[in-house]
């Protein structure tokens, strides 16, 4: 068990400025507090990181903060962590299953892949994507915890150029809002269109529910 008290020491494994490293057939388990319970943190221009065929378990929580993410690719500063591949993993608990961001909307990260993962008992968001370019999210199964106050299966903000969300299954239950897929300010271009296809979204909520919610997308 590793218990952090700040965002700066909130991880079990820190991947910091590493390139072309693969983590395979491993078990990561963190039972620390739900406030600071991130399991794997990717930071400081790490390129070509692969996490596959592993079990990643965090604390059980319905917190809305990203400080308890199973995999967290940091935002702000010099965090431009491209060509990350997360595939064939069993991911359990946490507030966010996967949180991937970048320095800002000007410096988007490119060609990240999230595929064939089972993300279960997630407290707030299954996959959170921000400031991504040519991201591919395919064939993942995402299930919320049963007592969440709000839940979004896949969230995409400020992503552009050939975004693909294909073949995923999201089942969400919430006491408040519940979205299968939410996309905000996502823009494709000629020759690099976005594709949302062959997904299954189930939204069971007590307030605001959508299978797919698009806002300011082109």
Short mmCIF file of C-alpha atoms in Angstrom, two decimals:
data_model
loop_
_atom_site.label_atom_id
_atom_site.label_comp_id
_atom_site.label_asym_id
_atom_site.label_seq_id
_atom_site.Cartn_x
_atom_site.Cartn_y
_atom_site.Cartn_z
CA UNK A 1 0.00 0.00 0.00
CA UNK A 2 1.16 3.52 -0.82
CA UNK A 3 -0.62 6.49 0.73
CA UNK A 4 -0.02 9.89 -0.86
CA UNK A 5 -0.94 13.20 0.73
CA UNK A 6 -0.38 15.54 -2.25
CA UNK A 7 -0.93 15.46 -6.01
CA UNK A 8 2.87 15.41 -6.46
CA UNK A 9 3.35 12.06 -4.69
CA UNK A 10 0.05 10.50 -5.72
CA UNK A 11 1.07 7.29 -7.51
CA UNK A 12 2.16 3.71 -7.07
CA UNK A 13 4.16 3.77 -10.33
CA UNK A 14 5.53 7.00 -11.83
CA UNK A 15 6.62 6.95 -15.49
CA UNK A 16 8.57 10.21 -15.80
CA UNK A 17 10.19 11.21 -19.07
CA UNK A 18 10.62 7.58 -20.17
CA UNK A 19 10.46 6.48 -23.81
CA UNK A 20 9.49 3.18 -25.46
CA UNK A 21 8.93 1.14 -22.30
CA UNK A 22 6.41 -1.73 -22.08
CA UNK A 23 4.75 -2.97 -18.88
CA UNK A 24 3.26 -6.43 -19.43
CA UNK A 25 1.73 -9.22 -17.28
CA UNK A 26 1.93 -7.25 -14.03
CA UNK A 27 -0.42 -6.59 -11.13
CA UNK A 28 -0.68 -3.09 -9.68
CA UNK A 29 -2.80 -2.63 -6.58
CA UNK A 30 -3.20 0.46 -4.46
CA UNK A 31 -5.47 0.49 -1.43
CA UNK A 32 -4.74 4.05 -0.27
CA UNK A 33 -7.32 6.73 0.32
CA UNK A 34 -9.86 7.66 -2.32
CA UNK A 35 -8.60 11.26 -2.16
CA UNK A 36 -5.10 10.30 -3.35
CA UNK A 37 -5.40 6.88 -4.91
CA UNK A 38 -3.87 7.09 -8.41
CA UNK A 39 -2.14 3.85 -9.40
CA UNK A 40 -0.03 4.72 -12.51
CA UNK A 41 1.03 8.25 -13.46
CA UNK A 42 2.57 9.12 -16.86
CA UNK A 43 4.32 12.48 -16.98
CA UNK A 44 7.02 14.76 -18.42
CA UNK A 45 7.04 13.90 -22.15
CA UNK A 46 6.97 10.11 -21.92
CA UNK A 47 6.78 8.73 -25.48
CA UNK A 48 5.77 5.24 -26.60
CA UNK A 49 4.66 3.81 -23.25
CA UNK A 50 2.69 0.54 -23.43
CA UNK A 51 0.69 -0.97 -20.56
CA UNK A 52 -0.85 -4.30 -21.50
CA UNK A 53 -2.15 -7.63 -20.21
CA UNK A 54 -2.07 -6.41 -16.62
CA UNK A 55 -4.37 -6.03 -13.62
CA UNK A 56 -4.70 -2.51 -12.22
CA UNK A 57 -6.73 -2.03 -9.04
CA UNK A 58 -7.37 1.17 -7.12
CA UNK A 59 -9.45 2.12 -4.07
CA UNK A 60 -13.23 1.87 -4.29
CA UNK A 61 -14.64 5.38 -4.55
CA UNK A 62 -17.39 7.50 -6.09
CA UNK A 63 -15.33 10.70 -5.82
CA UNK A 64 -15.48 13.08 -8.78
CA UNK A 65 -11.82 14.13 -8.49
CA UNK A 66 -9.20 12.70 -10.88
CA UNK A 67 -6.79 12.21 -7.95
CA UNK A 68 -7.93 8.60 -7.73
CA UNK A 69 -7.40 7.51 -11.36
CA UNK A 70 -6.16 4.05 -12.27
CA UNK A 71 -3.98 5.48 -15.10
CA UNK A 72 -3.34 9.22 -15.11
CA UNK A 73 -1.49 11.04 -17.91
CA UNK A 74 -0.97 14.48 -16.46
CA UNK A 75 -2.17 17.83 -17.74
CA UNK A 76 -0.38 21.18 -17.84
CA UNK A 77 3.34 22.01 -17.84
CA UNK A 78 5.36 19.86 -20.23
CA UNK A 79 3.01 16.88 -20.14
CA UNK A 80 2.90 15.91 -23.82
CA UNK A 81 2.87 12.11 -23.52
CA UNK A 82 2.23 10.69 -27.01
CA UNK A 83 1.94 7.23 -28.57
CA UNK A 84 0.72 5.68 -25.33
CA UNK A 85 -0.95 2.27 -25.70
CA UNK A 86 -3.22 0.85 -23.00
CA UNK A 87 -4.65 -2.54 -23.99
CA UNK A 88 -5.90 -5.91 -22.76
CA UNK A 89 -5.98 -4.86 -19.10
CA UNK A 90 -8.38 -5.57 -16.25
CA UNK A 91 -8.93 -2.24 -14.48
CA UNK A 92 -10.94 -2.08 -11.26
CA UNK A 93 -12.35 0.71 -9.06
CA UNK A 94 -10.95 4.25 -8.92
CA UNK A 95 -12.76 7.52 -9.65
CA UNK A 96 -11.46 7.54 -13.26
CA UNK A 97 -10.38 4.42 -15.11
CA UNK A 98 -8.11 6.28 -17.56
CA UNK A 99 -7.43 10.03 -17.51
CA UNK A 100 -5.37 11.29 -20.47
CA UNK A 101 -4.66 14.96 -21.03
CA UNK A 102 -1.90 17.24 -22.33
CA UNK A 103 -0.15 20.53 -21.70
CA UNK A 104 -2.96 22.55 -23.27
CA UNK A 105 -5.18 22.74 -26.36
CA UNK A 106 -2.31 24.13 -28.46
CA UNK A 107 0.05 21.21 -27.71
CA UNK A 108 -2.14 18.14 -28.10
CA UNK A 109 -0.77 14.64 -27.57
CA UNK A 110 -0.94 12.35 -30.61
CA UNK A 111 -1.72 8.75 -31.54
CA UNK A 112 -2.69 7.34 -28.16
CA UNK A 113 -4.56 4.02 -28.20
CA UNK A 114 -6.94 2.54 -25.62
CA UNK A 115 -8.24 -0.88 -26.65
CA UNK A 116 -9.63 -4.17 -25.37
CA UNK A 117 -9.69 -3.16 -21.70
CA UNK A 118 -12.23 -4.17 -19.06
CA UNK A 119 -12.86 -1.15 -16.82
CA UNK A 120 -15.23 -2.03 -13.97
CA UNK A 121 -16.66 -0.51 -10.79
CA UNK A 122 -15.59 2.96 -11.89
CA UNK A 123 -16.82 5.76 -9.63
CA UNK A 124 -17.04 8.79 -11.96
CA UNK A 125 -15.63 8.36 -15.50
CA UNK A 126 -14.43 5.33 -17.39
CA UNK A 127 -12.18 7.08 -19.94
CA UNK A 128 -11.41 10.83 -19.91
CA UNK A 129 -9.69 12.29 -23.00
CA UNK A 130 -8.54 15.89 -23.30
CA UNK A 131 -6.34 17.68 -25.85
CA UNK A 132 -5.77 14.54 -27.92
CA UNK A 133 -4.97 14.16 -31.62
CA UNK A 134 -5.87 11.00 -33.58
CA UNK A 135 -6.91 9.11 -30.46
CA UNK A 136 -8.33 5.59 -30.90
CA UNK A 137 -10.64 4.04 -28.30
CA UNK A 138 -11.85 0.60 -29.35
CA UNK A 139 -13.43 -2.57 -27.99
CA UNK A 140 -13.41 -1.58 -24.32
CA UNK A 141 -16.02 -2.69 -21.79
CA UNK A 142 -16.80 0.00 -19.21
CA UNK A 143 -19.07 -0.47 -16.20
CA UNK A 144 -19.84 2.05 -13.48
CA UNK A 145 -20.02 1.40 -9.78
CA UNK A 146 -23.62 0.88 -8.64
CA UNK A 147 -23.82 3.88 -6.27
CA UNK A 148 -22.31 6.74 -8.29
CA UNK A 149 -23.58 10.32 -7.98
CA UNK A 150 -22.72 10.90 -11.66
CA UNK A 151 -21.09 8.84 -14.40
CA UNK A 152 -19.68 9.36 -17.89
CA UNK A 153 -18.44 6.27 -19.72
CA UNK A 154 -16.23 8.02 -22.32
CA UNK A 155 -15.54 11.76 -22.19
CA UNK A 156 -13.71 13.60 -24.98
CA UNK A 157 -12.83 17.31 -24.90
CA UNK A 158 -10.75 19.29 -27.41
CA UNK A 159 -9.77 16.24 -29.43
CA UNK A 160 -9.20 16.48 -33.17
CA UNK A 161 -8.13 14.84 -36.44
CA UNK A 162 -9.29 11.30 -36.93
CA UNK A 163 -10.66 10.52 -33.48
CA UNK A 164 -12.04 6.95 -33.45
CA UNK A 165 -14.42 5.52 -30.85
CA UNK A 166 -15.37 2.07 -32.10
CA UNK A 167 -16.84 -1.13 -30.68
CA UNK A 168 -17.05 -0.08 -27.02
CA UNK A 169 -19.70 -1.16 -24.52
CA UNK A 170 -20.61 1.24 -21.70
CA UNK A 171 -23.07 0.42 -18.94
CA UNK A 172 -23.66 3.27 -16.51
CA UNK A 173 -25.85 3.67 -13.42
CA UNK A 174 -26.06 6.92 -11.50
CA UNK A 175 -28.07 8.74 -8.87
CA UNK A 176 -27.54 11.88 -10.95
CA UNK A 177 -26.48 12.43 -14.56
CA UNK A 178 -25.25 9.54 -16.67
CA UNK A 179 -23.80 9.74 -20.21
CA UNK A 180 -22.50 6.88 -22.31
CA UNK A 181 -20.36 9.17 -24.50
CA UNK A 182 -19.86 12.93 -24.14
CA UNK A 183 -17.89 14.86 -26.76
CA UNK A 184 -17.17 18.58 -26.45
CA UNK A 185 -15.33 20.79 -28.99
CA UNK A 186 -14.02 17.86 -31.02
CA UNK A 187 -13.07 18.75 -34.60
CA UNK A 188 -12.17 16.49 -37.49
CA UNK A 189 -10.71 17.74 -40.78
CA UNK A 190 -10.98 16.75 -44.43
CA UNK A 191 -8.98 13.58 -44.98
CA UNK A 192 -8.95 12.79 -41.24
CA UNK A 193 -12.62 12.35 -40.32
CA UNK A 194 -13.85 11.23 -36.93
CA UNK A 195 -15.64 7.91 -36.62
CA UNK A 196 -18.04 6.81 -33.87
CA UNK A 197 -19.28 3.32 -34.75
CA UNK A 198 -20.61 0.01 -33.42
CA UNK A 199 -20.77 1.09 -29.78
CA UNK A 200 -23.35 0.14 -27.14
CA UNK A 201 -24.30 2.76 -24.54
CA UNK A 202 -26.66 2.11 -21.63
CA UNK A 203 -27.54 5.03 -19.34
CA UNK A 204 -29.61 4.48 -16.19
CA UNK A 205 -29.95 7.63 -14.08
CA UNK A 206 -32.22 9.66 -11.84
CA UNK A 207 -31.73 13.02 -13.57
CA UNK A 208 -30.01 13.70 -16.91
CA UNK A 209 -29.19 10.77 -19.16
CA UNK A 210 -27.83 10.49 -22.72
CA UNK A 211 -26.43 7.68 -24.77
CA UNK A 212 -24.39 10.20 -26.81
CA UNK A 213 -24.10 13.93 -26.08
CA UNK A 214 -22.28 16.16 -28.60
CA UNK A 215 -21.54 19.83 -27.95
CA UNK A 216 -19.74 22.22 -30.35
CA UNK A 217 -18.28 19.39 -32.45
CA UNK A 218 -17.44 19.68 -36.16
#
